[in-house]
Amino acid sequence: FILSRRGESASRTSSVVEPVQDARDKEQAAEKAAPIGSASLSKAMMGAISVLIFGSTALIYVMLGDPTIESKPLASRTDERQQEQQQNQIKQAGLAEALSAAQDEAKANPQSVEAHLTLALAYARLDDFDNEIASLRTAQTLSNDSPSIKAMVAEALSRQAGGQIILPARALIEEVLDESPNEPRALFMAGLASYQDEFYQQAIAYWMKLADVAPASSPWPALARQNITFAAEAGGLPLP
């Protein structure tokens, strides 16, 4: 199992492609799609809380002055912006309420692994990485170093780093796969680490194993198959 890095600049994935890029970056982004597995969140906790899933977009399309987009009156655009702001306010209020409830539950049940995982998820939804990781670490301790929760910590560390599978995350992934070779999240992230290092065949191998061992009803097989396609295209390899 190899998770050594070629360096911070070796990554082929990013959490969000910046809207302002130089021409070379745009050309490279258009040539290769990044695999699903970065920092934009599509989350649900594993087990009682479902599964935290990496998700990313390969490109951001900035449509300024696009002649194919129908022009809208200023009043209409203003109304839309106001509606979006109201929706965002409602969403943030709901997330804050969920966080408060999770904090109360964790305080009332400090020895509950599930309570701390729920709290970690509430922090994750607010992009509060430090507190998310702290809550996951607490759950990890309470669970006697559960491999699945260690994999969650590795994922949170990577999302905090903008989708980069950084060295502390890689060390955790390696530990998890030594203890539990079929742990889905660790296999998924090992594939991402290999992809970021441009070891495309190795990435495919991890994701093929993930597709084989993960429950068919979980999101992992579909994500793995999609990323296998990305890795084969990026490496000029035949689809397995």
Short mmCIF file of C-alpha atoms in Angstrom, two decimals:
data_model
loop_
_atom_site.label_atom_id
_atom_site.label_comp_id
_atom_site.label_asym_id
_atom_site.label_seq_id
_atom_site.Cartn_x
_atom_site.Cartn_y
_atom_site.Cartn_z
CA PHE A 1 0.00 0.00 0.00
CA ILE A 2 1.63 3.23 -1.19
CA LEU A 3 0.39 6.67 -0.23
CA SER A 4 3.61 8.64 -0.59
CA ARG A 5 3.20 12.02 -2.19
CA ARG A 6 5.02 13.51 -5.12
CA GLY A 7 4.42 16.92 -3.58
CA GLU A 8 1.64 19.33 -2.86
CA SER A 9 1.47 20.43 -6.51
CA ALA A 10 0.87 16.92 -7.83
CA SER A 11 -2.87 16.95 -7.21
CA ARG A 12 -5.28 16.46 -10.10
CA THR A 13 -8.32 17.34 -8.00
CA SER A 14 -9.44 20.50 -6.27
CA SER A 15 -12.42 21.37 -4.13
CA VAL A 16 -13.47 24.22 -6.39
CA VAL A 17 -11.83 25.43 -9.56
CA GLU A 18 -11.33 29.15 -9.07
CA PRO A 19 -13.48 31.31 -11.38
CA VAL A 20 -10.42 33.41 -12.23
CA GLN A 21 -7.69 31.23 -13.80
CA ASP A 22 -4.96 31.84 -16.26
CA ALA A 23 -5.39 30.43 -19.75
CA ARG A 24 -3.13 27.48 -19.07
CA ASP A 25 -5.11 26.38 -16.03
CA LYS A 26 -8.36 26.61 -17.96
CA GLU A 27 -6.96 24.53 -20.77
CA GLN A 28 -5.74 21.83 -18.39
CA ALA A 29 -9.06 21.82 -16.53
CA ALA A 30 -10.94 21.35 -19.76
CA GLU A 31 -8.68 18.52 -20.89
CA LYS A 32 -9.15 16.35 -17.82
CA ALA A 33 -12.14 15.92 -15.60
CA ALA A 34 -11.33 15.52 -11.93
CA PRO A 35 -12.67 12.44 -10.20
CA ILE A 36 -15.51 12.77 -7.77
CA GLY A 37 -13.82 13.33 -4.47
CA SER A 38 -13.10 16.83 -3.29
CA ALA A 39 -14.41 19.29 -0.85
CA SER A 40 -17.91 20.29 -1.90
CA LEU A 41 -20.14 18.33 0.39
CA SER A 42 -22.76 15.74 -0.30
CA LYS A 43 -22.90 14.34 3.22
CA ALA A 44 -24.56 11.74 5.32
CA MET A 45 -22.82 9.83 8.08
CA MET A 46 -22.03 6.13 7.78
CA GLY A 47 -24.02 3.68 9.89
CA ALA A 48 -26.74 5.43 11.87
CA ILE A 49 -25.83 8.72 10.20
CA SER A 50 -25.24 7.43 6.62
CA VAL A 51 -22.17 8.36 4.54
CA LEU A 52 -19.98 11.42 4.11
CA ILE A 53 -19.17 11.59 0.42
CA PHE A 54 -16.62 13.68 -1.37
CA GLY A 55 -17.95 15.51 -4.37
CA SER A 56 -16.39 17.94 -6.79
CA THR A 57 -16.94 19.75 -10.03
CA ALA A 58 -14.33 19.73 -12.74
CA LEU A 59 -15.10 23.23 -13.98
CA ILE A 60 -16.96 26.37 -12.98
CA TYR A 61 -18.80 27.92 -15.90
CA VAL A 62 -18.97 31.69 -15.68
CA MET A 63 -21.69 32.81 -18.07
CA LEU A 64 -21.20 36.54 -18.45
CA GLY A 65 -22.78 38.04 -21.52
CA ASP A 66 -23.68 34.62 -22.95
CA PRO A 67 -26.00 35.32 -25.94
CA THR A 68 -27.80 32.02 -25.32
CA ILE A 69 -29.05 33.18 -21.93
CA GLU A 70 -32.32 35.04 -22.08
CA SER A 71 -32.12 38.56 -20.67
CA LYS A 72 -34.30 39.22 -17.63
CA PRO A 73 -35.66 42.54 -16.41
CA LEU A 74 -33.78 44.10 -13.53
CA ALA A 75 -36.79 43.77 -11.25
CA SER A 76 -36.99 40.03 -11.96
CA ARG A 77 -33.30 39.52 -11.22
CA THR A 78 -33.64 41.54 -8.01
CA ASP A 79 -36.58 39.40 -6.91
CA GLU A 80 -34.57 36.23 -7.60
CA ARG A 81 -31.64 37.50 -5.56
CA GLN A 82 -33.94 38.37 -2.68
CA GLN A 83 -35.50 34.92 -2.82
CA GLU A 84 -32.05 33.30 -2.81
CA GLN A 85 -31.01 35.41 0.16
CA GLN A 86 -34.16 34.43 2.04
CA GLN A 87 -33.61 30.76 1.25
CA ASN A 88 -30.01 30.98 2.42
CA GLN A 89 -31.09 32.65 5.63
CA ILE A 90 -33.65 29.92 6.25
CA LYS A 91 -31.04 27.24 5.50
CA GLN A 92 -28.45 28.81 7.81
CA ALA A 93 -31.03 29.13 10.57
CA GLY A 94 -31.90 25.45 10.17
CA LEU A 95 -28.24 24.43 10.27
CA ALA A 96 -27.65 26.55 13.37
CA GLU A 97 -30.68 24.96 15.03
CA ALA A 98 -29.43 21.48 14.14
CA LEU A 99 -25.99 22.33 15.54
CA SER A 100 -27.49 23.58 18.79
CA ALA A 101 -29.53 20.38 19.16
CA ALA A 102 -26.48 18.23 18.41
CA GLN A 103 -24.40 20.15 20.95
CA ASP A 104 -27.08 19.62 23.59
CA GLU A 105 -27.25 15.90 22.78
CA ALA A 106 -23.48 15.45 22.98
CA LYS A 107 -23.39 17.35 26.28
CA ALA A 108 -26.20 15.21 27.70
CA ASN A 109 -24.59 11.98 26.44
CA PRO A 110 -20.84 12.57 26.48
CA GLN A 111 -20.04 8.87 26.13
CA SER A 112 -22.25 8.38 23.06
CA VAL A 113 -20.33 7.78 19.84
CA GLU A 114 -23.44 8.48 17.79
CA ALA A 115 -24.01 11.82 19.53
CA HIS A 116 -20.50 12.99 18.68
CA LEU A 117 -20.83 11.78 15.09
CA THR A 118 -24.07 13.71 14.78
CA LEU A 119 -22.32 16.77 16.19
CA ALA A 120 -19.46 16.32 13.71
CA LEU A 121 -21.97 16.22 10.85
CA ALA A 122 -23.64 19.41 12.09
CA TYR A 123 -20.27 21.16 12.11
CA ALA A 124 -19.43 19.75 8.68
CA ARG A 125 -22.58 21.23 7.18
CA LEU A 126 -21.40 24.63 8.39
CA ASP A 127 -17.87 24.06 7.05
CA ASP A 128 -16.54 24.31 10.61
CA PHE A 129 -13.69 21.90 10.00
CA ASP A 130 -11.83 22.36 13.29
CA ASN A 131 -14.85 21.50 15.42
CA GLU A 132 -15.90 18.74 13.03
CA ILE A 133 -12.50 17.10 13.36
CA ALA A 134 -12.51 17.58 17.16
CA SER A 135 -15.90 15.86 17.39
CA LEU A 136 -14.74 13.02 15.16
CA ARG A 137 -11.61 12.60 17.29
CA THR A 138 -13.81 12.31 20.37
CA ALA A 139 -15.94 9.69 18.64
CA GLN A 140 -12.78 7.89 17.55
CA THR A 141 -11.55 7.71 21.14
CA LEU A 142 -14.92 6.58 22.47
CA SER A 143 -15.11 3.87 19.80
CA ASN A 144 -11.65 2.50 20.64
CA ASP A 145 -10.21 3.73 17.36
CA SER A 146 -12.90 2.44 15.05
CA PRO A 147 -11.40 2.15 11.53
CA SER A 148 -14.54 3.65 10.00
CA ILE A 149 -14.34 6.73 12.21
CA LYS A 150 -10.61 7.08 11.58
CA ALA A 151 -11.46 7.14 7.87
CA MET A 152 -13.97 9.91 8.58
CA VAL A 153 -11.23 11.91 10.29
CA ALA A 154 -9.00 11.42 7.26
CA GLU A 155 -11.75 12.67 4.99
CA ALA A 156 -12.42 15.73 7.16
CA LEU A 157 -8.72 16.60 7.17
CA SER A 158 -8.70 16.40 3.39
CA ARG A 159 -11.81 18.54 2.97
CA GLN A 160 -10.22 21.08 5.30
CA ALA A 161 -7.22 21.08 2.94
CA GLY A 162 -9.42 21.88 -0.04
CA GLY A 163 -9.71 18.31 -1.30
CA GLN A 164 -6.01 17.45 -1.07
CA ILE A 165 -5.29 14.07 0.50
CA ILE A 166 -2.65 15.49 2.83
CA LEU A 167 0.00 13.51 4.70
CA PRO A 168 -1.87 13.20 8.04
CA ALA A 169 -4.91 11.92 6.15
CA ARG A 170 -2.76 9.47 4.19
CA ALA A 171 -1.26 8.11 7.39
CA LEU A 172 -4.76 7.49 8.78
CA ILE A 173 -5.90 5.85 5.53
CA GLU A 174 -2.93 3.51 5.65
CA GLU A 175 -3.70 2.61 9.27
CA VAL A 176 -7.32 1.94 8.43
CA LEU A 177 -6.54 -0.31 5.46
CA ASP A 178 -3.99 -2.23 7.53
CA GLU A 179 -6.70 -2.89 10.13
CA SER A 180 -9.70 -3.16 7.84
CA PRO A 181 -8.71 -3.73 4.17
CA ASN A 182 -12.30 -3.44 2.92
CA GLU A 183 -13.22 -0.18 4.68
CA PRO A 184 -15.07 1.69 1.91
CA ARG A 185 -14.20 5.28 2.74
CA ALA A 186 -10.50 4.43 3.14
CA LEU A 187 -10.45 2.60 -0.20
CA PHE A 188 -12.16 5.55 -1.87
CA MET A 189 -9.68 8.04 -0.43
CA ALA A 190 -6.70 5.82 -1.21
CA GLY A 191 -7.84 5.91 -4.80
CA LEU A 192 -8.05 9.70 -4.66
CA ALA A 193 -4.56 9.93 -3.20
CA SER A 194 -3.21 7.76 -6.01
CA TYR A 195 -5.08 9.81 -8.61
CA GLN A 196 -3.65 13.03 -7.20
CA ASP A 197 -0.16 11.52 -7.47
CA GLU A 198 -0.95 10.53 -11.09
CA PHE A 199 -0.73 6.83 -10.24
CA TYR A 200 -3.83 6.13 -12.29
CA GLN A 201 -3.53 2.35 -12.47
CA GLN A 202 -3.23 2.18 -8.70
CA ALA A 203 -6.22 4.49 -8.29
CA ILE A 204 -8.25 2.20 -10.54
CA ALA A 205 -7.21 -0.81 -8.48
CA TYR A 206 -8.46 0.78 -5.25
CA TRP A 207 -11.74 1.84 -6.81
CA MET A 208 -12.29 -1.56 -8.45
CA LYS A 209 -11.89 -3.18 -5.05
CA LEU A 210 -14.27 -0.64 -3.56
CA ALA A 211 -16.89 -1.40 -6.20
CA ASP A 212 -16.53 -5.11 -5.39
CA VAL A 213 -16.67 -4.96 -1.58
CA ALA A 214 -19.03 -2.06 -0.83
CA PRO A 215 -22.72 -2.82 -0.31
CA ALA A 216 -24.62 -2.50 -3.57
CA SER A 217 -27.17 -0.24 -1.87
CA SER A 218 -24.51 2.27 -0.80
CA PRO A 219 -23.25 5.19 -2.92
CA TRP A 220 -19.71 3.78 -3.08
CA PRO A 221 -19.98 1.41 -6.09
CA ALA A 222 -21.41 4.10 -8.39
CA LEU A 223 -18.84 6.65 -7.25
CA ALA A 224 -16.05 4.13 -7.70
CA ARG A 225 -17.14 3.22 -11.23
CA GLN A 226 -17.39 6.86 -12.24
CA ASN A 227 -13.94 7.61 -10.88
CA ILE A 228 -12.50 4.54 -12.61
CA THR A 229 -13.63 6.10 -15.88
CA PHE A 230 -11.97 9.40 -14.99
CA ALA A 231 -8.72 7.68 -14.02
CA ALA A 232 -8.63 5.58 -17.19
CA GLU A 233 -9.17 8.68 -19.32
CA ALA A 234 -6.53 10.68 -17.42
CA GLY A 235 -3.95 7.90 -17.69
CA GLY A 236 -4.77 6.83 -21.24
CA LEU A 237 -5.67 3.39 -19.93
CA PRO A 238 -8.31 0.93 -21.11
CA LEU A 239 -11.41 0.65 -18.99
CA PRO A 240 -11.18 -2.52 -16.90
#
